[in-house]
Each structure stands twice: as structure tokens, then as C-alpha cells.
Amino acid sequence: MKEFKNVCILDHPLIRHKLAILRNKNTDTKQFRELVKEIATLMAYESFKDVPTQEIEIETPLEKTTQTIVKENSIAIVPILRAGLGMVDGILSLFPAAKVGHIGLYRNEETLEPEEYYCKLPQNIEEKVVMVVDPMLATGGSACDAISMLKKRGCKNIKLMCVIAAPEGVRKVASAHPDVTIYISTLDRCLNEHGYILPGLGDAGDRIFGTK
Ligand code: PRP
Ligand code: URA
């Protein structure tokens, strides 16, 4: 992925450890959910390095000082439903005042094209740093559509965070949206004939919500 300057692989032994358990088909729903949330927190720590900040005056027990705090109101998290919901609480644990929007897309299982069914976004989202979250970046169709929907609403500062990505999906989003930084924790091998990531972890939405 060296050809794309806007792709950032957040490789860390702790994330790899959690990913190994996440991928295991014997990992149950409860643990799967916890792991998705924890990985999202670890990824957020790194991917919000350039978060907007402001200087404030405070007083320690000894003297007045100027300190830096995060402008939490400048952040919006936008999960792609359903599976993206699994990442939201992990990011909110670091940025509790962030606003949350929702974009509902599902992949048509025959065409693999995303179909939109819901969109509710925070007010003034165009002024915020928007982090689109989805555990899986497969063909890239869902992420591309979600980003285009946000751009139509005027958003200019958009990032994408996905736990597992296929090269096909990264290429599609990186070339369609070169202004969007894509954070992933691992780049898997390829997609199978049904558009599933290999080795992957199966269907993220079904594993988070226990629907299969
Ligand atoms: C999954 C996943 C992504 C999408 C990725 O959602 O959570 O949104 O597929 O595939 P793509 O990159 O090829 O678009 P799915 O459509 O299965 O819906 P769900 O989250 O409701 O299960
Ligand atoms: N969506 C998933 O949940 N898993 C995949 O491997 C591909 C798309």
C-alpha cells in the first residue's frame, strides 16, 4: 500500500494479539464485542493524534499555567450500520463529548453493491473532524458511499477507521477519496468469490450482534 500516501496501518503487538482472538471462529459474541471495542480505542488513540486542541488557563495548587486540551466538540463519529456500531463506545471512551451520526448501508449479497437505508447526522457536521468507522473494508463500496454522503453534506475533514481491510477495498477508497486518511490495523490477503475478506473474521455484524 506504499503507493497510497493516505493509508496508515496501525500495527501494534497489542492490536495483533486482540485480532488473533477476534478472528478465531470459537470466540463468542460477548468476547467478540469487547475486542472490537478495545481495538477501536487503541486505534483511536493513534488516529486522533492530530485532533484539534485549544489552550486554556488553569491553576495548579502552586501557580497559574496554560495547558492544552482537546476540542472534543470538534469530533463526530459516524458508524456504518450495523457493524460500525461495535466501534463507537471504544472511541467514546476517549472522546466522551464527541457527537455520533449514523449511516445505514447493507451490501446486496448478489451485486455486493451497498444499499442505503438510513442517515442521521449531527448538526454542523461539516465543521467537524468526521471519523467513519466500520470493522470491515472489503470491496470498499460501503465506505466509498458513506464518505460521498458526508461530502455531499459539506464535510471536508473525513477519516476512515477499519479494523481489517482487503487490498481491493483500500485501493478503491484511497483512489476515490485521496483526501481521506484511512486507518486500518491489518491488511489481509484478498477477497473470496463472495466478497468476504481472507483470512478475515467472517461477518462482523453477525458476530457482534449474534445474529447467526
Ligand atoms: C459489512 C461491513 C461493511 C461492509 C463491507 O456490512 O460491516 O459495512 O460489509 O463491505 P464492502 O467493503 O464490500 O462494502 P454488511 O453489509 O454485511 O451489513 P451489516 O453490518 O448490517 O451486517
Ligand atoms: N463484511 C464482513 O462483515 N466481512 C467480510 O469479510 C466482508 C464484508
Short mmCIF file of C-alpha atoms and ligand atoms in Angstrom, two decimals:
data_model
loop_
_atom_site.label_atom_id
_atom_site.label_comp_id
_atom_site.label_asym_id
_atom_site.label_seq_id
_atom_site.Cartn_x
_atom_site.Cartn_y
_atom_site.Cartn_z
CA MET A 1 0.00 0.00 0.00
CA LYS A 2 3.05 2.22 -0.28
CA GLU A 3 1.52 3.69 -3.44
CA PHE A 4 -1.13 5.40 -1.29
CA LYS A 5 0.03 8.19 0.99
CA ASN A 6 -3.37 8.32 2.71
CA VAL A 7 -3.28 4.77 4.13
CA CYS A 8 -1.99 4.20 7.64
CA ILE A 9 -1.57 0.69 9.10
CA LEU A 10 -1.73 0.87 12.91
CA ASP A 11 0.42 -2.17 13.63
CA HIS A 12 0.99 -2.84 17.35
CA PRO A 13 1.59 -6.14 19.20
CA LEU A 14 -1.42 -5.50 21.44
CA ILE A 15 -3.72 -4.97 18.46
CA ARG A 16 -2.29 -8.08 16.78
CA HIS A 17 -2.95 -10.07 19.95
CA LYS A 18 -6.57 -8.93 20.11
CA LEU A 19 -7.02 -9.53 16.37
CA ALA A 20 -5.85 -13.14 16.72
CA ILE A 21 -8.62 -13.79 19.27
CA LEU A 22 -11.16 -11.80 17.24
CA ARG A 23 -10.55 -13.87 14.10
CA ASN A 24 -10.95 -17.19 15.90
CA LYS A 25 -14.29 -18.78 14.93
CA ASN A 26 -14.66 -20.09 18.51
CA THR A 27 -14.65 -16.58 20.04
CA ASP A 28 -18.16 -15.94 21.36
CA THR A 29 -20.34 -12.85 20.88
CA LYS A 30 -19.53 -11.30 24.26
CA GLN A 31 -15.79 -11.50 23.80
CA PHE A 32 -16.02 -10.51 20.14
CA ARG A 33 -17.90 -7.33 21.07
CA GLU A 34 -15.40 -6.47 23.81
CA LEU A 35 -12.46 -6.96 21.48
CA VAL A 36 -13.91 -4.78 18.70
CA LYS A 37 -14.45 -2.04 21.26
CA GLU A 38 -10.93 -2.36 22.71
CA ILE A 39 -9.29 -2.35 19.28
CA ALA A 40 -11.28 0.76 18.36
CA THR A 41 -9.95 2.52 21.48
CA LEU A 42 -6.36 1.61 20.61
CA MET A 43 -6.82 2.72 17.01
CA ALA A 44 -8.45 5.99 18.10
CA TYR A 45 -5.53 6.82 20.38
CA GLU A 46 -3.23 6.80 17.37
CA SER A 47 -5.53 8.09 14.64
CA PHE A 48 -6.59 11.20 16.55
CA LYS A 49 -3.01 12.36 17.04
CA ASP A 50 -3.83 15.50 15.04
CA VAL A 51 -7.10 16.20 16.87
CA PRO A 52 -7.94 19.92 17.20
CA THR A 53 -6.77 21.33 20.53
CA GLN A 54 -7.02 24.60 22.41
CA GLU A 55 -5.06 26.39 25.12
CA ILE A 56 -6.71 27.02 28.47
CA GLU A 57 -5.64 28.77 31.65
CA ILE A 58 -5.78 26.67 34.81
CA GLU A 59 -4.41 26.99 38.30
CA THR A 60 -2.39 24.21 39.93
CA PRO A 61 -2.08 24.29 43.73
CA LEU A 62 1.12 26.30 43.13
CA GLU A 63 0.54 28.67 40.21
CA LYS A 64 -1.36 29.64 37.08
CA THR A 65 -0.40 27.82 33.89
CA THR A 66 -1.51 27.50 30.26
CA GLN A 67 -2.38 23.94 29.25
CA THR A 68 -3.62 22.17 26.10
CA ILE A 69 -6.94 20.33 25.92
CA VAL A 70 -8.77 18.50 23.15
CA LYS A 71 -11.64 20.33 21.41
CA GLU A 72 -13.98 17.39 21.95
CA ASN A 73 -16.89 19.18 20.34
CA SER A 74 -14.95 19.19 17.08
CA ILE A 75 -15.26 15.42 16.65
CA ALA A 76 -18.04 13.36 15.07
CA ILE A 77 -18.01 9.58 14.91
CA VAL A 78 -20.06 8.04 12.11
CA PRO A 79 -20.50 4.25 12.27
CA ILE A 80 -21.69 2.43 9.16
CA LEU A 81 -24.57 0.29 10.43
CA ARG A 82 -24.63 -2.29 11.69
CA ALA A 83 -21.13 -3.45 12.40
CA GLY A 84 -19.63 0.03 12.82
CA LEU A 85 -21.74 0.42 15.98
CA GLY A 86 -19.39 -2.03 17.68
CA MET A 87 -16.56 0.51 17.48
CA VAL A 88 -18.39 3.59 18.78
CA ASP A 89 -18.13 3.03 22.55
CA GLY A 90 -14.43 2.29 22.25
CA ILE A 91 -13.85 5.74 20.71
CA LEU A 92 -16.28 7.49 23.06
CA SER A 93 -14.25 6.16 25.99
CA LEU A 94 -11.50 8.56 24.84
CA PHE A 95 -13.73 11.36 23.49
CA PRO A 96 -16.91 11.24 25.61
CA ALA A 97 -18.26 14.53 24.24
CA ALA A 98 -17.96 13.54 20.58
CA LYS A 99 -21.17 13.59 18.54
CA VAL A 100 -22.36 10.40 16.82
CA GLY A 101 -24.06 10.17 13.41
CA HIS A 102 -25.34 7.00 11.76
CA ILE A 103 -25.24 5.84 8.16
CA GLY A 104 -27.16 2.67 7.36
CA LEU A 105 -25.81 0.64 4.45
CA TYR A 106 -26.01 -3.03 3.70
CA ARG A 107 -24.27 -4.95 0.96
CA ASN A 108 -26.57 -6.52 -1.60
CA GLU A 109 -25.36 -10.12 -1.37
CA GLU A 110 -25.63 -10.68 -5.13
CA THR A 111 -24.23 -7.46 -6.57
CA LEU A 112 -22.03 -6.67 -3.49
CA GLU A 113 -23.14 -3.05 -4.03
CA PRO A 114 -24.07 -1.03 -0.90
CA GLU A 115 -27.73 -0.04 -0.45
CA GLU A 116 -28.54 2.99 1.72
CA TYR A 117 -31.36 2.70 4.29
CA TYR A 118 -30.62 5.30 6.98
CA CYS A 119 -28.77 8.57 7.51
CA LYS A 120 -28.91 10.78 10.60
CA LEU A 121 -26.00 13.13 11.21
CA PRO A 122 -25.16 15.66 13.94
CA GLN A 123 -25.82 19.38 13.35
CA ASN A 124 -22.88 21.32 11.90
CA ILE A 125 -21.14 18.09 10.94
CA GLU A 126 -19.44 19.98 8.10
CA GLU A 127 -17.36 21.85 10.73
CA LYS A 128 -16.16 18.69 12.48
CA VAL A 129 -13.45 16.09 12.08
CA VAL A 130 -15.54 13.11 11.00
CA MET A 131 -14.32 9.60 11.75
CA VAL A 132 -16.24 7.00 9.72
CA VAL A 133 -15.97 3.60 11.40
CA ASP A 134 -16.62 0.08 10.18
CA PRO A 135 -14.71 -3.04 11.26
CA MET A 136 -14.53 -4.38 7.68
CA LEU A 137 -13.27 -2.75 4.47
CA ALA A 138 -13.94 -5.41 1.82
CA THR A 139 -14.74 -4.19 -1.72
CA GLY A 140 -14.74 -0.64 -0.35
CA GLY A 141 -18.20 0.09 -1.75
CA SER A 142 -19.83 0.85 1.62
CA ALA A 143 -17.02 3.12 2.83
CA CYS A 144 -16.89 4.98 -0.51
CA ASP A 145 -20.65 5.61 -0.42
CA ALA A 146 -20.60 6.73 3.22
CA ILE A 147 -17.77 9.18 2.52
CA SER A 148 -19.56 10.53 -0.57
CA MET A 149 -22.74 11.06 1.50
CA LEU A 150 -20.72 13.06 4.06
CA LYS A 151 -19.01 15.12 1.35
CA LYS A 152 -22.46 15.97 -0.10
CA ARG A 153 -23.32 17.41 3.34
CA GLY A 154 -20.23 19.61 3.17
CA CYS A 155 -17.80 17.60 5.34
CA LYS A 156 -14.20 18.42 4.48
CA ASN A 157 -12.20 16.70 7.19
CA ILE A 158 -13.06 12.99 6.94
CA LYS A 159 -11.11 10.00 8.21
CA LEU A 160 -11.93 6.30 7.89
CA MET A 161 -11.13 3.68 10.54
CA CYS A 162 -11.49 -0.03 9.75
CA VAL A 163 -10.11 -2.94 11.76
CA ILE A 164 -9.50 -5.35 8.87
CA ALA A 165 -9.09 -4.34 5.23
CA ALA A 166 -8.67 -6.14 1.92
CA PRO A 167 -6.28 -4.63 -0.64
CA GLU A 168 -9.20 -4.25 -3.08
CA GLY A 169 -11.13 -2.05 -0.65
CA VAL A 170 -8.16 0.07 0.36
CA ARG A 171 -7.34 0.72 -3.30
CA LYS A 172 -10.91 1.70 -4.11
CA VAL A 173 -11.34 4.15 -1.22
CA ALA A 174 -7.81 5.56 -1.44
CA SER A 175 -8.16 6.37 -5.12
CA ALA A 176 -11.77 7.64 -4.95
CA HIS A 177 -11.07 9.78 -1.86
CA PRO A 178 -7.37 10.73 -1.75
CA ASP A 179 -8.17 13.46 0.80
CA VAL A 180 -9.41 10.89 3.35
CA THR A 181 -6.86 9.23 5.64
CA ILE A 182 -7.62 5.52 6.01
CA TYR A 183 -6.57 3.87 9.29
CA ILE A 184 -6.54 0.08 9.39
CA SER A 185 -5.00 -2.32 11.86
CA THR A 186 -4.19 -5.01 9.31
CA LEU A 187 -4.18 -5.55 5.58
CA ASP A 188 -5.47 -9.04 4.78
CA ARG A 189 -4.72 -11.13 1.69
CA CYS A 190 -7.72 -10.79 -0.64
CA LEU A 191 -11.47 -11.22 -1.06
CA ASN A 192 -13.12 -14.57 -1.81
CA GLU A 193 -15.73 -15.03 -4.55
CA HIS A 194 -18.49 -13.85 -2.16
CA GLY A 195 -16.66 -10.64 -1.27
CA TYR A 196 -15.50 -11.88 2.15
CA ILE A 197 -12.07 -10.94 3.41
CA LEU A 198 -9.46 -13.75 3.69
CA PRO A 199 -8.38 -14.73 6.28
CA GLY A 200 -10.77 -12.15 7.78
CA LEU A 201 -13.12 -12.93 10.64
CA GLY A 202 -16.37 -13.76 8.85
CA ASP A 203 -19.41 -11.47 9.00
CA ALA A 204 -18.60 -8.74 11.52
CA GLY A 205 -22.23 -7.61 12.01
CA ASP A 206 -23.44 -11.15 12.69
CA ARG A 207 -20.58 -11.81 15.12
CA ILE A 208 -21.10 -8.53 17.03
CA PHE A 209 -24.86 -8.93 17.33
CA GLY A 210 -25.04 -12.75 17.46
CA THR A 211 -27.43 -12.93 14.53
CA LYS A 212 -26.02 -16.16 13.04
C1 PRP B 1 -20.33 -5.32 6.12
C2 PRP B 1 -19.30 -4.44 6.82
C3 PRP B 1 -19.20 -3.27 5.91
C4 PRP B 1 -19.37 -3.90 4.55
C5 PRP B 1 -18.02 -4.04 3.91
O1 PRP B 1 -21.61 -4.86 6.38
O2 PRP B 1 -19.65 -4.13 8.14
O3 PRP B 1 -20.17 -2.28 6.13
O4 PRP B 1 -19.96 -5.19 4.76
O5 PRP B 1 -18.15 -4.50 2.64
P1 PRP B 1 -17.75 -3.64 1.35
O6 PRP B 1 -16.43 -3.01 1.66
O7 PRP B 1 -17.65 -4.68 0.28
O8 PRP B 1 -18.83 -2.65 1.10
P2 PRP B 1 -22.90 -5.61 5.84
O9 PRP B 1 -23.29 -5.09 4.50
O10 PRP B 1 -22.70 -7.09 5.94
O11 PRP B 1 -24.03 -5.12 6.83
P3 PRP B 1 -24.17 -5.34 8.41
O12 PRP B 1 -23.11 -4.51 9.08
O13 PRP B 1 -25.55 -4.83 8.67
O14 PRP B 1 -24.02 -6.80 8.72
N1 URA B 2 -18.30 -7.80 5.53
C1 URA B 2 -17.98 -8.57 6.60
O1 URA B 2 -18.61 -8.48 7.66
N2 URA B 2 -16.96 -9.41 6.46
C2 URA B 2 -16.25 -9.53 5.32
O2 URA B 2 -15.30 -10.34 5.29
C3 URA B 2 -16.60 -8.72 4.23
C4 URA B 2 -17.64 -7.85 4.36
#
